[in-house]
Amino acid sequence: MDASFEPKIIALVCNWCTYTAADLAGTSRLKYPANVRLVRLMCTGMIDVKYVIKAFLEGADGVFIGGCHPGDCHYINGNLKARKRIRSVGSILENFGFDPGRLTLQWIGASEGPEFARHMTEFVDTIKKLGPNPIKTRMIL
Amino acid sequence: MNREIPRIGVYVCHCGMNIAPQVDVEQVAGFAGRLEHVVVARDYKFMCSNPGQELIEDDIKAHNLNRVVVASCSPRMHEATFRKACQKAGLSPYNFQMANIREQASWVTADSGRATAKAKDLVAAAVRRVAFHHPLQTRQVEVNKSVLVIGGGIAGIQAAISAADAGYKVYLVEREPSIGGHMAKFDKTFPTLDCAACIMTPKTVIAGQHENIELLTYCEVVGLEGFVGNYKARILKKPRYVDEDKCTGCGTCMEKCPTRKIPSGFEENLTFRPAIYSPFPQAVPKTPVIDADNCRLLAKNKRCGVCAKFCEADAIDFNQEPRHLEITVGAVIVATGFSAFDPSPMVQYGYGLYPEVYTSLQFERLNNATGPTAGRILMKDGRVPRKVAIIHCVGSRDKNHLPYCSRVCCMYSLKFSHLVREKTGAEVWSFYIDMRSPGKLYEEFYNRVQAEGVHLVRGKVAMVTDIVDQPGSGNLTVVAENTLTGRNLRLPVDMVILSVGLQPARGAEEVARMTGISTDGDGWFTELHAKLAPVNTPTAGIFLAGCCQGPKDIPDTVAQAMAAAGQATALLAKGTVETQAEISSIDPDTCSGCRSCLEVCPYNAIYFDEGRRVAVVNDALCQGCGSCAATCPSSAAAVAQFNDRQVMAEIDAILA
Amino acid sequence: MIYGFFPGCAYQAAAGYKESVDSLCNLLGIELREIEDWNCCGATAAFSCDRHKALALTGRLFALAARQGFDEIVTVCNACYSTLKKAAKLLGSDPGLLENVNRSLKAESLELSAPVPVKHLLEVMFRDREKLSWPEGPCRLPKDIKVATYYGCQLTRPWQNVPRALRPDLMEQLFTVAGLETVDHSARTLCCGASHAVAYPGQCRVLVSRIVNEIKAKGGTLVATICPLCQFNLDQGQHGSYRAKLPVAYFTQVLGLALGLPPAELGLKKLLVPLKNIPAG
Amino acid sequence: MIGKGYCVQADLEKKLQAEILGREPGNSILTCIQCGTCSGSCPLADAMDAGPRALFALIRDGQVEQALRSNTSWYCVSCYQCMVQCPQQIPITDIMYLLKQLSLEQGLVPRDNKMPDLYAAFERQVNLFGKVSEALLMADYGIKHPLDVMANAAAAVKLLAKGRLHLVPRKIEAPRRLQAMIDAAGQKEHAR
Ligand SMILES: Cc1cc2nc3c(=O)[nH]c(=O)nc-3n(C[C@H](O)[C@H](O)[C@H](O)COP(=O)(O)OP(=O)(O)OC[C@H]3O[C@@H](n4cnc5c(N)ncnc54)[C@H](O)[C@@H]3O)c2cc1C
Ligand SMILES: Cc1cc2nc3c(=O)[nH]c(=O)nc-3n(C[C@H](O)[C@H](O)[C@H](O)COP(=O)(O)OP(=O)(O)OC[C@H]3O[C@@H](n4cnc5c(N)ncnc54)[C@H](O)[C@@H]3O)c2cc1C
Ligand code: SF4
Ligand code: SF4
Ligand code: SF4
Ligand code: SF4
Ligand code: SF4
Ligand code: SF4
Ligand code: SF4
Ligand code: SF4
């Protein structure tokens, strides 16, 4: 594993829960690795499979999807639809040669600032272990 | 589609010292200036200040900007501010995007170099995205001029009266048979020792008689849908088995009911009530209810009907069924209050084991002129206590139970100390960790109680036990360290009062789920902003009042209730609300008519136009969740401001 | 039922504990199989001086129990219980500590992958009460003997898996199965200070007398204990000023009497404060 | 209470303070709200020169020498009462163990406290035999504290009469191997 590897991670998060949790992590001055870039969406239910695939093809080392806990979705059940959709992406990713561990979906509620920071830290760790997006190395070759 | 060439202005905020030292804002602005389509890029100390906003407005005019990016705090904080600034300068507020470099970079990144690099990425993403923004249209929809208040404690009552006085129709829903909440149980209130009934009864009576207030007691809200200005609530009306219109409130039924041994919840189980009851004599409304779980006729199928026989008004109706009502309102005020911590799990304090250990609410009843002892502070054997201990922070400030300070218990403990001294002359020992009395005339009240000779011991009680060291000295022993002397006390007393903490009302989670309010880690409802929007919630049109948002005393509760009513009536007074612009639309030329979107829409906002064989979005119902867009195999459905090109642009820029 | 039994050092010399445990288990159909070549758990002393040494001692025990095929260690002493529970928690949650222990266990050619769960005999008897072969018939303990339970401090404290930790009622419930009623009192888990019995008996005297007086005040005439240290301290600690001393027995002795086992088989003669008025046999 | 504090070795105290407050379990002392539940619930508090609460105040105050010289940790009988009730969930009893170890290391054990001798005697028994026999433990401890043993003599006679004192040590099979094991484990706590 390359110790200097600093992954780039795209986080697609819903406005009501996980984005709010990220704000709370900020207001609470919790520190987490700087590798994550948040993309704010209104609901995880609007995450199109193509966003995820595109992110990987463009070289993202990991994609994190964060939504409200089941039952808490601002739009009733967008999070559950997202879960169903995201489950199906796993096999597609494998076909493209990506470790499915590079994609994760987590529920982080609006009040869970510490949870947010913990998830970010853990996911960055996971991705560091998996190493850079194979596309990038292929491109270099 | 919009074909104009983007001219973007980028503004990087220092936020005083909150962003600037950690993120090199000058470098970020410099970087932004070199991005495609960026015409001006600046950094400034406080973007949200007036000069900061003017900077944007001036630049829009001077440089003919058609897009604006502000890199500062969370859009949840200031998006509205900057959108307004754009609008003032004649730019569509939707041609704006924010990059959150405070909550997401400066505050959370240990290394300043990395924070700066991250900020640059976020700015680049916003710039690339905003190029694809274009003006959106909104509509004005009418606001329904009525308010739903959930919870009839002092918070709900006050909010209802304030809104009703402003001329709006109010539905006040209370799940108990009568309104009043906790305050109805008190006799005196700190710090002025006002008689609670004297200040509260007029309010409950007004609420009961106000032409604009419809009291819905013994009712629960079971469903809420819609959006600001147009909420539909489903309300369950539990059967009272007494016809409210016929009942005169004479009370004969309660006197005659042969089922008498039911612990009275209102009296904190200190005494009993009949199966047909009204919680307390001044209850509003006066109409009693039959407790169907305990009534001989209803629960046990025995012959009884004594109440009906004696009711001259012929008001008893054993055939009542639960009913559902539907009401439409423009705004909702949530005022569900609190419940008191149950000290039984703290076995060390002996509640439930030793008869002379009381909770504070029990003591309120003991001290109340209408309570089980007619206001005399007596032990269960009828004797007057000679020595009373009061224990602060029971459940509160304790990670094993409620980690927070419940804020009112120091003060009500002082109130109890005073009342016990005044009424019985007993010695009072009050055990506290810290004395919290920050309020107008509160410290003075503390000093007064001190001067009355109350023993105030700094130390949390370790144990209450019925092991008495010297027979005859009392029936309980309180064990604690006096932390100021460092000595342990084993104090014999006759009576112990547990100043229990406040926790969210039973069922608060359901209310939260129904109304879409979030709760904090302790279960209290979260306000939109702790300082600047304390009665608002993230959902427009839903407001908070009283203890449901966190422990507070009556003055703060009432102030917040009035504030919530003010916010709600301001909304109604405006008459219309702007519809959301971020909703879905379906391009009829691309739609293949597969109907997948119809299935996923949680609001049934899509209908199928059989003539054109395409799906169509009803923009009054669409909430913009994007389920349709993510599902549509033809990419015909898209949510404005979150369309594929905008989201992909953001991802592209981050990974570039 | 077979239990991996850890008697602990104080067991053998304890006043009839062994005798009563043996006969009671025999009666109820419990098989206690002693962990072979067990060592002292180290108690408070070891943890006070060196945590690693203390963990090595308990580690050896866990490793022996595991190797001998026990999936549960059963103790009869609060101090052993608390020491082993604490060690199990540390070793179960900190891989570094476990590694350390394994390094030293090499000297004994032992290995430990995870600590073995620990239970007090009272807990397992309570848990398995429905599977035991209780003899028929009424309670044989004379009606004028009023039993009060005493749990001591360590069984219920930080491990919190005993319900109502500060006022447990496991023993009460178990006794009810044998038709034995107990008196209610508030000293069930007050600390008696047993580990100071030798060096600071004066301090113990205050604590013991508070417990004994409370039990007497609530009408108890016989104390049922679950730990050799508690039993010894309460039994021999009732000095001087007591007009009538309170007999202190083990729960196994009390239960044995209630179920009709002959006193001789319960080692009751070894109590310092004698238990009178029991049927001879 | 302990008398007025004095600092002989300010540097050492600072170092010890950092060591206690720097990691588990001592770091949780920083969150103590000085409520006194611990001292109030401690059965031995009357004998202690400072209850757990006051001890923690001393440590936070930098008066670490005084804290290590205090008899508090030695009088602690590990009843865990304080720990289960502490509203800040501070592992007080575990901290008492840590303080005992530190005071042994620093040679600050209160001179008149007998518990270290008892613990040492106990340790010797374990090292020699792997099991502890009361009579031998008493005999060993009695070398330093004959009076205590004499005071207990009456009880001992009674025990002997009841067949409860065993004068021959009980042993595990191979005490030497156990000894080696203990030695291997006996690296000092904070060398970790
Ligand atoms: C022992 C004690 C003494 C106190 N003494 C004083 C004092 O002297 N002075 C002072 O200023 N403050 C005092 N307080 C604080 C005071 O009680 C609160 O400030 C006040 O009661 C808060 O009012 P509220 O309306 O927010 O909540 P509550 O009084 O709890 O009222 C909430 C109401 O909502 C109803 N409700 C809950 N959930 C639902 C639902 N889902 N649907 C419909 N209805 C629902 C409840 O039945 C209740 O009627 C004291 C508190 C305690 C515990
Ligand atoms: C050192 C300090 C730190 C604080 N920190 C915090 C904190 O971190 N968090 C927090 O929540 N609160 C904090 N506070 C409290 C906070 O400052 C107040 O809650 C808040 O400022 C009150 O706002 P206000 O508008 O009522 O009063 P002010 O801020 O005093 O505003 C009153 C305004 O009225 C003007 N004025 C006065 N008389 C007249 C007149 N006759 N005619 C016209 N204008 C007049 C004054 O010039 C002033 O501009 C702090 C207070 C202090 C002293
Ligand atoms: S715009 Fe946001 S980041 Fe900038 S000064 Fe205002 S609050 Fe701070
Ligand atoms: S139900 Fe009838 S008897 Fe009862 S209070 Fe009403 S009117 Fe009176
Ligand atoms: S039917 Fe009988 S028991 Fe039921 S409320 Fe009426 S009087 Fe009471
Ligand atoms: S207000 Fe006082 S009694 Fe209540 S939790 Fe806070 S400090 Fe404790
Ligand atoms: S975005 Fe689509 S799925 Fe969501 S509410 Fe609107 S029409 Fe329905
Ligand atoms: S899913 Fe797409 S293609 Fe299918 S009906 Fe809906 S809008 Fe048309
Ligand atoms: S109980 Fe806990 S918080 Fe309270 S003084 Fe003791 S250690 Fe500190
Ligand atoms: S564990 Fe120690 S300090 Fe805590 S209460 Fe028991 S004897 Fe006192």
mmCIF file of C-alpha atoms in Angstrom, chain B residues 346-348 353-354 463 465-469 490, chain C residues 164-167 184-187 190 210 214 218:
data_model
loop_
_atom_site.group_PDB
_atom_site.id
_atom_site.type_symbol
_atom_site.label_atom_id
_atom_site.label_comp_id
_atom_site.label_asym_id
_atom_site.label_seq_id
_atom_site.Cartn_x
_atom_site.Cartn_y
_atom_site.Cartn_z
ATOM 1 C CA MET B 346 -32.235 4.689 40.254
ATOM 2 C CA VAL B 347 -32.694 2.084 42.936
ATOM 3 C CA GLN B 348 -30.260 3.959 45.192
ATOM 4 C CA LEU B 353 -39.598 1.122 47.771
ATOM 5 C CA TYR B 354 -39.972 3.623 50.559
ATOM 6 C CA MET B 463 -28.101 6.878 48.623
ATOM 7 C CA THR B 465 -32.107 4.117 52.623
ATOM 8 C CA ASP B 466 -34.490 3.076 55.331
ATOM 9 C CA ILE B 467 -31.548 1.890 57.402
ATOM 10 C CA VAL B 468 -31.663 4.239 60.342
ATOM 11 C CA ASP B 469 -28.590 4.601 62.508
ATOM 12 C CA ARG B 490 -25.738 10.354 57.110
ATOM 13 C CA ARG C 164 -31.918 -4.444 39.788
ATOM 14 C CA ALA C 165 -28.230 -4.311 40.575
ATOM 15 C CA LEU C 166 -28.460 -2.397 43.841
ATOM 16 C CA ARG C 167 -31.330 -4.465 45.191
ATOM 17 C CA ASP C 184 -37.062 -7.728 52.986
ATOM 18 C CA HIS C 185 -34.270 -5.400 54.024
ATOM 19 C CA SER C 186 -32.061 -2.693 52.606
ATOM 20 C CA ALA C 187 -28.554 -3.982 53.300
ATOM 21 C CA LEU C 190 -23.926 -2.847 51.241
ATOM 22 C CA ARG C 210 -24.764 -1.595 60.031
ATOM 23 C CA GLU C 214 -30.487 -3.627 59.648
ATOM 24 C CA LYS C 218 -36.240 -6.049 59.786
#
